[in-house]
mmCIF file of C-alpha atoms and ligand atoms in Angstrom:
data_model
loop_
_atom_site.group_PDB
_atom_site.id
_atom_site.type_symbol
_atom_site.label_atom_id
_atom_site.label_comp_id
_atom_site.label_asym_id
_atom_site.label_seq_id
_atom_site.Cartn_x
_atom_site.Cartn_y
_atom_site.Cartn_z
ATOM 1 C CA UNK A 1088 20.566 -37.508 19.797
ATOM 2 C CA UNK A 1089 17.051 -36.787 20.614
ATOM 3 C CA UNK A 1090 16.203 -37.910 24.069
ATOM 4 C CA UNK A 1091 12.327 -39.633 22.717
ATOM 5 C CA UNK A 1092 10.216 -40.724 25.265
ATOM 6 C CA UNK A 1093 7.804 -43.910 24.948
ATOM 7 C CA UNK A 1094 5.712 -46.003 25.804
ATOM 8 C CA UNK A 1095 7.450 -49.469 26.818
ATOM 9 C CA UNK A 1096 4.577 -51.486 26.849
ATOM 10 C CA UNK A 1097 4.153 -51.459 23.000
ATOM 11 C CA UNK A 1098 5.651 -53.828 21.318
ATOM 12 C CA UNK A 1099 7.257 -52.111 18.592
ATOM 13 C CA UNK A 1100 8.749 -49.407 21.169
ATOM 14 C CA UNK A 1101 10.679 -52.460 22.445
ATOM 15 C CA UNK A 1102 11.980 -53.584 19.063
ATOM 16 C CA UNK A 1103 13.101 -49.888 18.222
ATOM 17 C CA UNK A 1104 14.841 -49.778 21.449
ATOM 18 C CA UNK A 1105 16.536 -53.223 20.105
ATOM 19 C CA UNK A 1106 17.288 -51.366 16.987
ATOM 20 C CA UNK A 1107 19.339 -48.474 18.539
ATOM 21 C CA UNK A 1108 21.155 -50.435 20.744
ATOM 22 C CA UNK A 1109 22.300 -53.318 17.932
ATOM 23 C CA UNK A 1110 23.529 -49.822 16.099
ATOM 24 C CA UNK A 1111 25.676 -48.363 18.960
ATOM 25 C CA UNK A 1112 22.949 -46.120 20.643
ATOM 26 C CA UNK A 1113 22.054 -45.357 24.411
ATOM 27 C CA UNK A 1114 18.475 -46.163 25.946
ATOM 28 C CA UNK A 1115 17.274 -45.084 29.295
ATOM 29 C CA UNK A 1116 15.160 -48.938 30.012
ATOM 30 C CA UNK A 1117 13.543 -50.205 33.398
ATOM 31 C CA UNK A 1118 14.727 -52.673 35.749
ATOM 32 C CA UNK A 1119 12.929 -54.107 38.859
ATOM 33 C CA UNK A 1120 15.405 -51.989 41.119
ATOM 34 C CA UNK A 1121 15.962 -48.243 39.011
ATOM 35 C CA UNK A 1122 15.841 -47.397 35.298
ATOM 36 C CA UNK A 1123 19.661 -47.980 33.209
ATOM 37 C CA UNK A 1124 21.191 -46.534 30.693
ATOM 38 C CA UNK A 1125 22.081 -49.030 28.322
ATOM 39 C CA UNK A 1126 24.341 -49.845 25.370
ATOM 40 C CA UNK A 1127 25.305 -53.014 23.680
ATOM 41 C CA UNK A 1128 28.071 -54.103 26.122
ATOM 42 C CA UNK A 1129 30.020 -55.710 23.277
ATOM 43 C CA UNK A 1130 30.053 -52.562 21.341
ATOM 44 C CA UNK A 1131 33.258 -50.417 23.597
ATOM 45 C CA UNK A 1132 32.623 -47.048 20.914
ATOM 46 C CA UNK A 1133 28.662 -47.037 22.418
ATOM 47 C CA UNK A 1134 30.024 -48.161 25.995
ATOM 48 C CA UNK A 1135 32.418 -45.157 26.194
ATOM 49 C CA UNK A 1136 29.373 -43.034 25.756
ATOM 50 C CA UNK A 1137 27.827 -44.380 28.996
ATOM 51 C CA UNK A 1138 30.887 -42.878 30.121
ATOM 52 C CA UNK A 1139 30.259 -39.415 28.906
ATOM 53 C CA UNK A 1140 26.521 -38.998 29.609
ATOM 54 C CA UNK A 1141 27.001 -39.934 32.673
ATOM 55 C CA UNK A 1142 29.967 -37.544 33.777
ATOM 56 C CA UNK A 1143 31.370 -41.283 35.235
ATOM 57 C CA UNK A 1144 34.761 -41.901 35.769
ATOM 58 C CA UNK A 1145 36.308 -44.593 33.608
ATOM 59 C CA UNK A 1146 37.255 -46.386 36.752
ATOM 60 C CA UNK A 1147 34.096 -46.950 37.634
ATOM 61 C CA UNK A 1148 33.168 -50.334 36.364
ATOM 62 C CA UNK A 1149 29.870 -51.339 34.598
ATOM 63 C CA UNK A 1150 26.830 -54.375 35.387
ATOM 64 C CA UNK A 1151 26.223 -56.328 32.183
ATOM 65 C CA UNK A 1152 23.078 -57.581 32.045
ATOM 66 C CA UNK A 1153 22.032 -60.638 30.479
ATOM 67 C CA UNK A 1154 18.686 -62.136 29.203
ATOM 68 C CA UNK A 1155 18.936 -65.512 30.844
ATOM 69 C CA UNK A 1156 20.618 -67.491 33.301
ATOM 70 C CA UNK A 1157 22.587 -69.840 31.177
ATOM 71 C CA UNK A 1158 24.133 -66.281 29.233
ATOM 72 C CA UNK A 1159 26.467 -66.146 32.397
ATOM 73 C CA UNK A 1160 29.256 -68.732 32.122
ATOM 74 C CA UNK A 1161 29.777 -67.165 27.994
ATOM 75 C CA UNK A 1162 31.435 -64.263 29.717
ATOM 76 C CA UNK A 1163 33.863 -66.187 32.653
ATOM 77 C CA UNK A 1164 36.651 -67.988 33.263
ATOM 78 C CA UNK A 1165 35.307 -69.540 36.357
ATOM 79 C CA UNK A 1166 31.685 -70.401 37.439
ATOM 80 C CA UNK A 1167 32.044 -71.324 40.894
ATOM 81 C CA UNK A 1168 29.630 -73.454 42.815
ATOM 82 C CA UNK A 1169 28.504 -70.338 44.656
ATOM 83 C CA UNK A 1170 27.737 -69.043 41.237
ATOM 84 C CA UNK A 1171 25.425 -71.715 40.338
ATOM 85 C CA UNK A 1172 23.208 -71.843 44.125
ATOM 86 C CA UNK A 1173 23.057 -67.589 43.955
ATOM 87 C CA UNK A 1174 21.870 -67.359 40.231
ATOM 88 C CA UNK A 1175 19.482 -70.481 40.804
ATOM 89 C CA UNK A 1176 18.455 -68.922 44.160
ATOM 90 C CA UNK A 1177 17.738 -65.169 42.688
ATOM 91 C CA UNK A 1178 18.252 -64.831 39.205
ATOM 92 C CA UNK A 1179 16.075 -63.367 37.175
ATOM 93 C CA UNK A 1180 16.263 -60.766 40.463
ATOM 94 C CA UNK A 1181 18.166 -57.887 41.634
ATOM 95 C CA UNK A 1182 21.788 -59.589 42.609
ATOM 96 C CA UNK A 1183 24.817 -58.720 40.252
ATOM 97 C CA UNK A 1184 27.620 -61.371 41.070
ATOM 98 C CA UNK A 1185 30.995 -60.483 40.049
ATOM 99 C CA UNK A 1186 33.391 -62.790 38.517
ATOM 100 C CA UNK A 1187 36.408 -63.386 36.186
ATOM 101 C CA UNK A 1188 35.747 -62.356 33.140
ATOM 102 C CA UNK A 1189 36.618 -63.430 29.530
ATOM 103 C CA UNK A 1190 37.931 -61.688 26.635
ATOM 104 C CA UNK A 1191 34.857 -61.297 25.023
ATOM 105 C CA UNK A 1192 33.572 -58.538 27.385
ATOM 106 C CA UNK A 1193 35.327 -55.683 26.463
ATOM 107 C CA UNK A 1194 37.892 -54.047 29.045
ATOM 108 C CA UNK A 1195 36.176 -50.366 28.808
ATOM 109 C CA UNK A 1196 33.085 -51.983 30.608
ATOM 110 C CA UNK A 1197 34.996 -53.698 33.227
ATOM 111 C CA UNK A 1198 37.305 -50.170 33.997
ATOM 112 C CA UNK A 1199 40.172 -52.677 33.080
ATOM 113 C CA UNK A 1200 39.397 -54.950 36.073
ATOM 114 C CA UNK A 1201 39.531 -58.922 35.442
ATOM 115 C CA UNK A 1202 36.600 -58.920 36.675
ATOM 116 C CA UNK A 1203 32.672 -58.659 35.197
ATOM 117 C CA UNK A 1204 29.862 -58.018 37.006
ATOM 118 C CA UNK A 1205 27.005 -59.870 35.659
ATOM 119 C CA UNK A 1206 22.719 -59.315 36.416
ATOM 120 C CA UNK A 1207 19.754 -61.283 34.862
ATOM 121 C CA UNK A 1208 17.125 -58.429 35.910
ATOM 122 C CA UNK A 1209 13.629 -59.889 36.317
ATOM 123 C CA UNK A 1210 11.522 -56.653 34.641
ATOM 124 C CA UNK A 1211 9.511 -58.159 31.666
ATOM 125 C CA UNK A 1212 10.960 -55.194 29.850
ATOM 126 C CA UNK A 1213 14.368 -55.729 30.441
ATOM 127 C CA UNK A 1214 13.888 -58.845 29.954
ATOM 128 C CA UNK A 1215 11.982 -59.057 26.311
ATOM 129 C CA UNK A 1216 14.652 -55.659 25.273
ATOM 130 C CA UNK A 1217 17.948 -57.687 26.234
ATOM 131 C CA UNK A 1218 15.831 -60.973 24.354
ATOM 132 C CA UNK A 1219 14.827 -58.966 21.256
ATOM 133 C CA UNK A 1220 18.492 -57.186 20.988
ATOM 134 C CA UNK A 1221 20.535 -60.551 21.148
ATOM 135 C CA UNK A 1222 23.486 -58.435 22.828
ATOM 136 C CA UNK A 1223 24.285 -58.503 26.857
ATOM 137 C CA UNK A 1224 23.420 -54.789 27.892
ATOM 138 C CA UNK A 1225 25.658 -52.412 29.903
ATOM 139 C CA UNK A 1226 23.864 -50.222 32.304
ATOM 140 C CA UNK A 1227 24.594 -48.496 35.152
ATOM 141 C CA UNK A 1228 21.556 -46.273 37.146
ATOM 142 C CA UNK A 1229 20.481 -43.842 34.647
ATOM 143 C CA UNK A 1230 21.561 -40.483 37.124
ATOM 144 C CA UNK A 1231 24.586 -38.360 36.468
ATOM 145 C CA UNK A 1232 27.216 -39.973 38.622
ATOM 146 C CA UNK A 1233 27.092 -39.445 42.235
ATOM 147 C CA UNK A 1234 23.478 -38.341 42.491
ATOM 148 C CA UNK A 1235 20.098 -40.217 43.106
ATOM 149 C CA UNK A 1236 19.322 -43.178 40.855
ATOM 150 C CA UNK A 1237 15.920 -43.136 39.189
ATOM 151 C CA UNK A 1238 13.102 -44.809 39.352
ATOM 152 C CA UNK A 1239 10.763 -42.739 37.319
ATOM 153 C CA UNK A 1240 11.445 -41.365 33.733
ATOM 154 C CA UNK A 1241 10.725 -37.998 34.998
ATOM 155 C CA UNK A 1242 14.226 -38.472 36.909
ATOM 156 C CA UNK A 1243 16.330 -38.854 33.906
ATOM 157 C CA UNK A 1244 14.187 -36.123 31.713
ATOM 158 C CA UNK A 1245 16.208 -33.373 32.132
ATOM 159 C CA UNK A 1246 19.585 -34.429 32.632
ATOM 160 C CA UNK A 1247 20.613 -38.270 30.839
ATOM 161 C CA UNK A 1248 17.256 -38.423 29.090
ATOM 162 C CA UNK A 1249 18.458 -35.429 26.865
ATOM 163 C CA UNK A 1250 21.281 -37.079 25.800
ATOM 164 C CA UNK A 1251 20.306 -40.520 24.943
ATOM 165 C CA UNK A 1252 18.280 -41.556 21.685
ATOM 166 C CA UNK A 1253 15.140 -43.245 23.672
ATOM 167 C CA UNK A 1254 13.678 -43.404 26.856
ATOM 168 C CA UNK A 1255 11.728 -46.400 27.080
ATOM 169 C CA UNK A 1256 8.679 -45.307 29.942
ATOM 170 C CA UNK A 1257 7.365 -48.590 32.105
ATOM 171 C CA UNK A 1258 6.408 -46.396 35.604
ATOM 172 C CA UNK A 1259 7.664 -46.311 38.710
ATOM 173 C CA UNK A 1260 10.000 -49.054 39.031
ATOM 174 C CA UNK A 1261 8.612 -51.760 41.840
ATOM 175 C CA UNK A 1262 11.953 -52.468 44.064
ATOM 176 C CA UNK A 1263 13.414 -48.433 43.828
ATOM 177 C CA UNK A 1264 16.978 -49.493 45.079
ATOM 178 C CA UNK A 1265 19.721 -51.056 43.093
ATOM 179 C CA UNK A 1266 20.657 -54.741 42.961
ATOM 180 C CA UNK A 1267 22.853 -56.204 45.575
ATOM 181 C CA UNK A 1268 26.493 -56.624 44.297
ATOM 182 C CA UNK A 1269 28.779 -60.046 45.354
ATOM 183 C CA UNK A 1270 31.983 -61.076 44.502
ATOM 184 C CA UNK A 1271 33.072 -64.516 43.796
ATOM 185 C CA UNK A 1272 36.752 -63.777 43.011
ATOM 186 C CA UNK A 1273 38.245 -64.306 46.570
ATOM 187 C CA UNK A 1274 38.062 -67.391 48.776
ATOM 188 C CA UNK A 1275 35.065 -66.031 51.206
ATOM 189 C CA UNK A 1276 32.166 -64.331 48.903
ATOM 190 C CA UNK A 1277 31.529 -60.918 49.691
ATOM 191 C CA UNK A 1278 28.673 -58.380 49.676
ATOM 192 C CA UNK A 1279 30.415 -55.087 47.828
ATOM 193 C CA UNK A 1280 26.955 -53.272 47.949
ATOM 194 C CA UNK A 1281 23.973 -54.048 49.554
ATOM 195 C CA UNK A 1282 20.667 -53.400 47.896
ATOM 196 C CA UNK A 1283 17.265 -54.548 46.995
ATOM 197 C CA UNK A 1284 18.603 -58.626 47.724
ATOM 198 C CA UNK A 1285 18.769 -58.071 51.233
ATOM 199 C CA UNK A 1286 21.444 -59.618 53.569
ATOM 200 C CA UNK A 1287 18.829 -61.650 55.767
ATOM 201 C CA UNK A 1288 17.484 -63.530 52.566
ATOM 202 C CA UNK A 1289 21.415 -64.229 51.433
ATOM 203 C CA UNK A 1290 21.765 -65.535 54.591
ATOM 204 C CA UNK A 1291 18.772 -67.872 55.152
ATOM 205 C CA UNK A 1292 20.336 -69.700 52.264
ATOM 206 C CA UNK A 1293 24.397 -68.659 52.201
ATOM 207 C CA UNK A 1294 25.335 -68.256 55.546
ATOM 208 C CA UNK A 1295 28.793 -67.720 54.714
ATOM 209 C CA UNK A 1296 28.120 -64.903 52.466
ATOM 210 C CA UNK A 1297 29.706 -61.454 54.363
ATOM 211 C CA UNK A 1298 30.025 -57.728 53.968
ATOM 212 C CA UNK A 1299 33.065 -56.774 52.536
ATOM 213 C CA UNK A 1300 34.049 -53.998 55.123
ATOM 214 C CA UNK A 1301 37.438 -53.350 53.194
ATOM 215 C CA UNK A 1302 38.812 -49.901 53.303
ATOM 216 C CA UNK A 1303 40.039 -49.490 49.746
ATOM 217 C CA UNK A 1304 36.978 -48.770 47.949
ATOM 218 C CA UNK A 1305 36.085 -52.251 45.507
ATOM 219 C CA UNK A 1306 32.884 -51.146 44.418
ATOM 220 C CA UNK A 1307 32.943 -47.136 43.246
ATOM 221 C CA UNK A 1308 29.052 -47.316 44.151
ATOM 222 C CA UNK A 1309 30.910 -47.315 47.683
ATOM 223 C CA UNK A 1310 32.453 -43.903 47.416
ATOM 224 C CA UNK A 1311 31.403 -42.190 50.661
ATOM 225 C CA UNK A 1312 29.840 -39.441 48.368
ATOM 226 C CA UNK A 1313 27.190 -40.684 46.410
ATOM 227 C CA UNK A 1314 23.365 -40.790 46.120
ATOM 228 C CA UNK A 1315 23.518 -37.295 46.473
ATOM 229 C CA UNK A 1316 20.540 -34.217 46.301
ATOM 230 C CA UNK A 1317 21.022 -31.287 45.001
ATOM 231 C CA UNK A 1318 19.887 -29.852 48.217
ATOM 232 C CA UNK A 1319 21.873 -30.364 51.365
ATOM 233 C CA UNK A 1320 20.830 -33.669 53.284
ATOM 234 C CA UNK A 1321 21.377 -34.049 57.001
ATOM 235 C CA UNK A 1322 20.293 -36.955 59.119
ATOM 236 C CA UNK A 1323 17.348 -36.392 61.939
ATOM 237 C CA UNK A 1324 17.850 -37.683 65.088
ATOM 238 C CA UNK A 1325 15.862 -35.055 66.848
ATOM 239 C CA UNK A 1326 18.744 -31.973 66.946
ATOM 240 C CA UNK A 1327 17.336 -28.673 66.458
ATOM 241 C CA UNK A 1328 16.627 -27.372 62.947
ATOM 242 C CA UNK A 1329 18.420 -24.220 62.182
ATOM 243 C CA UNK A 1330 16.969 -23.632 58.389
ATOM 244 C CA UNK A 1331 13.797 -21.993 58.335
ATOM 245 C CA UNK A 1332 12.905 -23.297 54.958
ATOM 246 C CA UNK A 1333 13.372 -27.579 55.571
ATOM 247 C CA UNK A 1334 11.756 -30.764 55.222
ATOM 248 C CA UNK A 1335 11.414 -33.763 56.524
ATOM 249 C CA UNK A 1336 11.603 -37.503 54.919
ATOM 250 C CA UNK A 1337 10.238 -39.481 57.960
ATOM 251 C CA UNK A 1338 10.321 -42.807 57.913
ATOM 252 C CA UNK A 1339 6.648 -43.888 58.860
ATOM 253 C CA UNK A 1340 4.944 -41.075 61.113
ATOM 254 C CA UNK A 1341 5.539 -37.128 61.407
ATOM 255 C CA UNK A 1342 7.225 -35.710 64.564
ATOM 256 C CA UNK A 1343 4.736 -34.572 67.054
ATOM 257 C CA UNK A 1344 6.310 -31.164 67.047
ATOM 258 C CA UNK A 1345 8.084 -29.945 63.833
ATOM 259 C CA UNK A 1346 9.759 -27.031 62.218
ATOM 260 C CA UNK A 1347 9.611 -28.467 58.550
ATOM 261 C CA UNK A 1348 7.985 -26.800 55.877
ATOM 262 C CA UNK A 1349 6.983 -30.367 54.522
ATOM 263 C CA UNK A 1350 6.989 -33.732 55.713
ATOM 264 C CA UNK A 1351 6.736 -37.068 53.428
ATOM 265 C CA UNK A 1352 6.488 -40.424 54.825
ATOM 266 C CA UNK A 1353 8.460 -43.452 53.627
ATOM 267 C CA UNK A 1354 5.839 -46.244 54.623
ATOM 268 C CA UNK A 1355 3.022 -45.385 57.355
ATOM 269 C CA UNK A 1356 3.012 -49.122 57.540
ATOM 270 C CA UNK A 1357 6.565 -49.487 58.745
ATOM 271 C CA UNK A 1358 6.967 -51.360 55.793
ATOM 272 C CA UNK A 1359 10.607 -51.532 54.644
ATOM 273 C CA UNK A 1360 10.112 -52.821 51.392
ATOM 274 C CA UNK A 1361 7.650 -49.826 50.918
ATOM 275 C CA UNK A 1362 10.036 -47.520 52.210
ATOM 276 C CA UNK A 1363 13.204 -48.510 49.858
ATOM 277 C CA UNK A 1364 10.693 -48.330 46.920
ATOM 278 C CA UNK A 1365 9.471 -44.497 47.864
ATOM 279 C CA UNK A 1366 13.188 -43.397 48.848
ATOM 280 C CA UNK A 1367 14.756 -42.091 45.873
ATOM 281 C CA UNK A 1368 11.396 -41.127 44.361
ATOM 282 C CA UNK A 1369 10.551 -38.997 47.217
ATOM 283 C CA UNK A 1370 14.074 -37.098 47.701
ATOM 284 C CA UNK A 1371 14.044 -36.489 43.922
ATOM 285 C CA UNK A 1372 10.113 -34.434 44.827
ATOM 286 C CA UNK A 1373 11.720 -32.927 47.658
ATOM 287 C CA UNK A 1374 15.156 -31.901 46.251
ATOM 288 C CA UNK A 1375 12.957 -30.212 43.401
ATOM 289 C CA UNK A 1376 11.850 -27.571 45.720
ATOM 290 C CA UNK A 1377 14.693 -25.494 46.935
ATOM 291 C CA UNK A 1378 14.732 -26.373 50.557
ATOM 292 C CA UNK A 1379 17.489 -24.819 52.595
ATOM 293 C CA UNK A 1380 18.160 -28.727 53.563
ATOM 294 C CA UNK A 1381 16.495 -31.987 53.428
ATOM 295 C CA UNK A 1382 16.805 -33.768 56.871
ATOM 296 C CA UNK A 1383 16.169 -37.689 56.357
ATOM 297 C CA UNK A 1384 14.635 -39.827 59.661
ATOM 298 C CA UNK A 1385 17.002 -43.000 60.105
ATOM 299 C CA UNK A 1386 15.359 -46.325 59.475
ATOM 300 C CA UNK A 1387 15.061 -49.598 61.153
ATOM 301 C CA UNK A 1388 19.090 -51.302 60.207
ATOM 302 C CA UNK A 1389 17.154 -54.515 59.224
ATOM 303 C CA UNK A 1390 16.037 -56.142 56.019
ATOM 304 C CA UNK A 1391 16.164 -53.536 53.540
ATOM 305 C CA UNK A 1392 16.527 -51.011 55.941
ATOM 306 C CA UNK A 1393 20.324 -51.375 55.615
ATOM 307 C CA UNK A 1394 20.303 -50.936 52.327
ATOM 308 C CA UNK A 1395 18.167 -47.662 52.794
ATOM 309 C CA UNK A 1396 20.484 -46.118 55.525
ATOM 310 C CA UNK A 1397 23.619 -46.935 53.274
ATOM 311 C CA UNK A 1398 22.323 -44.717 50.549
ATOM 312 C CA UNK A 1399 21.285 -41.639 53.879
ATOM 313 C CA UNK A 1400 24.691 -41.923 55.005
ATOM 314 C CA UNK A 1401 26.216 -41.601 51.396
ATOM 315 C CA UNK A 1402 23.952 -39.155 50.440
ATOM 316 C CA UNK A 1403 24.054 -36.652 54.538
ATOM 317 C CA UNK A 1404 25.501 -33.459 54.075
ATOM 318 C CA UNK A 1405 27.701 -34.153 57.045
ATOM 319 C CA UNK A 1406 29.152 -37.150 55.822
ATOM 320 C CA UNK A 1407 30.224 -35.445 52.410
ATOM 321 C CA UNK A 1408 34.334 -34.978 51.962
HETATM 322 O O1 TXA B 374 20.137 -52.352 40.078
HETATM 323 C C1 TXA B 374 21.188 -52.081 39.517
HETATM 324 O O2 TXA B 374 22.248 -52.649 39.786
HETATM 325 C C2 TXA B 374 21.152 -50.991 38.422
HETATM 326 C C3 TXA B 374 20.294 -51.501 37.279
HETATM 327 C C4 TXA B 374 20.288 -50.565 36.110
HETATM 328 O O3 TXA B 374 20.707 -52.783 36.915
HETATM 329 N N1 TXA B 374 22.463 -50.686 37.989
HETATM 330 C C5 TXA B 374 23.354 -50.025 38.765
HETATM 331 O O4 TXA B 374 24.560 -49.772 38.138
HETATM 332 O O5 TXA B 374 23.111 -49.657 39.892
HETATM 333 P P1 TXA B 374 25.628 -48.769 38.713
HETATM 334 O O6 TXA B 374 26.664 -48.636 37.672
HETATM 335 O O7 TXA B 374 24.963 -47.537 39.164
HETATM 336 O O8 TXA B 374 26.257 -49.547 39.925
HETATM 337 C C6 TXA B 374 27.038 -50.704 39.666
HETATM 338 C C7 TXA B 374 27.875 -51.024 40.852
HETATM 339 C C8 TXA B 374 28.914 -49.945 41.065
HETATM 340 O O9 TXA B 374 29.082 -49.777 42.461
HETATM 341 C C9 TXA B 374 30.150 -50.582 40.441
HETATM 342 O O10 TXA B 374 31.330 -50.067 40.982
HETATM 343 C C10 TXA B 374 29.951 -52.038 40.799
HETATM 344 O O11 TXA B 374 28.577 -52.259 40.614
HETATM 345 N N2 TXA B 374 30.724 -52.913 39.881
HETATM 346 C C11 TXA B 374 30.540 -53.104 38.562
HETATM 347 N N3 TXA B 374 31.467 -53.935 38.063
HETATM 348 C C12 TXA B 374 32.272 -54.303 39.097
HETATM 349 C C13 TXA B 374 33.411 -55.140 39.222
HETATM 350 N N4 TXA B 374 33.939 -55.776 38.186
HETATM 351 N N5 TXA B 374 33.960 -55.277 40.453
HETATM 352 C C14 TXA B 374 33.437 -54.624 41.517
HETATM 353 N N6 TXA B 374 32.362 -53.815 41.463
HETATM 354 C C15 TXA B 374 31.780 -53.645 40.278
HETATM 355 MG MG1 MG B 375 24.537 -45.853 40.138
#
C-alpha cells in the first residue's frame, strides 16, 4: 500500500478512489463530521482490513454509509416509522440510525450484532465517491482506535494514512465531531452517542427520543477511554497547575491569570458549533508539542456542547481506567 495523497476536488481523484474501493482497497475520504476510512462494506476480506489499520477490536461494530436515502431499507428487516421521520428529518446529515439488519451486510461489519448501523453523510464528496463506487461504504473515524478522530488529512498522515492506498484531501471537515448514533431496535429509540445531530434538534421534532444511559457498553464509541491524546488531558476547573510545561484549550476567553505555556480558544464567540468544529483539530496541534499535560476548559452542557464534553470526559487523564 502506498498511503497517496490527493486532491478530492478533481474529478478523476474521485473515480480512482471508486476504483480501489470496487477492488477491495482502503481510502481515507471526508465526511461533514471527520474523515473515514473506507472499504466496500460488501467486500468482508477489505472490511477485515479496517480492522487491522485501525488496531480496532472486532467487537467494535462499523457505520455503513450509503449514497441515498432510499439505499436504507436494502439492508433491514424492519424500517420503522421512526426510521422514515429521522432519515426524512436529517438525512443526507450526520445521524447513523441503527437497525436490524439483513443478510446482505456482511457479519464482520456488524461485529456479529443483528444489527447495522446505517449514515447517508451529506459531504458532496462522500456523496459523489459512495455514487461513483455503486457499493455502501464502511467507515469508521480514520484515527487508530481510541484516539482523536480527524478532521484534517494531516491527522491520519502519519499513522492510518500510511497504510491505506489513497487519501482523498477535501480540508478541514465543516461539523469536526462524529454523527449522532440511534437505535431503533427496542421499543423507546435511543441516543447510543451523541454528536454533531444534537439532542435539542432531535427533540424539537422526536420528543420521545432519549439517551440510552445503560451500563453495559452498546456503542464501543462509549468505552470510557476513548478520544484520547497522546499527552495527558485533565479537565480545568480552576485547580492549581502542577506541570510547568502545560496548556490550555479554553473554551472562548483565556484565564486572567495563567500558568500555561499556550492557550487556544475554542470559539471567542461562544459559539458551540464553532467550538465542536475546532475541538479535535486543536488537541491534535496541541498534543503535537510535548506538553507535560493538556488541561481542557469545560463547555456550556447545551446544544453541541454535550457532545463536546462527552468526548473531554472520555478523553481526561483522570477519567482513564
Ligand atoms: O461521523 C461519523 O459517524 C464517522 C464518519 C466517518 O461517518 N464515523 C464514525 O465511526 O465515527 P466510528 O466507527 O468511529 O464510530 C461508530 C460508532 C461506534 O461507537 C460504534 O460502536 C457504533 O457507531 N456502532 C456501529 N454499529 C453499531 C451497531 N450495530 N450497534 C450499536 N452501535 C454501533
Ligand atoms: Mg471513531
Amino acid at each position: 500500500m502506498m498511503g497517496k495523497v490527493v486532491s478530492a476536488y478533481l474529478k478523476k481523484n474521485v473515480k480512482m478512489a471508486a476504483e480501489i474501493l470496487k477492488k477491495g482497497g482502503l481510502v481515507v475520504f471526508p465526511t461533514e463530521t471527520v474523515y473515514g476510512l473506507g472499504a466496500n462494506a460488501l467486500d468482508p476480506q477489505a472490511v477485515s482490513k479496517i480492522f487491522d489499520v485501525k488496531k480496532r477490536p472486532r467487537f467494535d461494530p462499523l457505520i455503513v454509509h450509503l449514497a441515498r436515502v432510499e439505499e436504507a431499507k436494502k439492508y433491514v428487516t424492519q424500517w420503522p416509522p421512526l426510521a422514515e421521520k429521522l432519515s426524512q428529518a436529517f438525512w443526507p446529515g450526520p445521524l447513523t440510525l441503527v437497525l436490524y439488519k439483513n443478510q446482505i451486510i456482511p457479519s464482520i461489519v456488524t461485529a456479529g450484532l443483528p444489527t447495522v448501523a446505517l449514515r447517508v453523510p451529506s459531504h458532496p464528496i462522500a456523496r459523489s465517491l459512495l455514487e461513483e463506487a455503486g457499493v455502501p461504504i464502511a467507515a469508521p473515524s480514520a484515527n487508530p482506535f481510541g484516539f482523536l478522530s480527524p478532521t484534517q488529512t494531516k491527522h491520519v498522515a502519519e499513522t492510518i494514512g500510511k497504510k491505506v492506498d489513497l487519501v482523498l484531501e477535501a480540508g478541514p471537515t465543516p461539523l469536526g465531531l462524529e454523527s449522532t448514533v440511534i437505535s431503533l431496535i427496542e421499543r423507546k429509540p435511543k441516543i447510543l452517542r451523541l454528536g454533531s445531530l444534537s439532542l435539542e434538534e432531535i427533540k424539537k421534532l422526536f420528543p420521545e427520543v432519549e439517551i440510552a444511559e445503560s451500563e453495559q457498553i452498546v456503542s464501543p464509541g462509549q468505552l470510557r477511554k476513548h478520544y484520547a491524546t497522546h499527552t495527558p488531558l485533565k479537565i480545568f476547573r480552576g485547580q492549581a497547575v502542577k506541570e510547568k510545561n502545560a496548556a490550555l484549550l479554553a473554551f472562548s476567553e483565556k484565564p486572567k491569570t495563567s500558568v500555561f505555556k499556550e492557550i487556544k480558544i475554542l470559539s471567542p464567540k461562544k459559539d458551540l458549533k464553532e467550538a465542536a468544529a475546532n475541538f479535535f483539530s486543536f488537541l491534535y496541534e496541541l498534543d503535537q508539542k510535548n506538553y507535560q499535560a493538556i488541561y481542557v476548559e469545560p463547555v456550556p452542557e447545551e446544544g453541541l456542547g454535550r457532545a463536546i464534553m462527552d468526548r473531554i470526559k472520555r478523553a481526561s487523564y483522570e477519567e482513564r481506567e
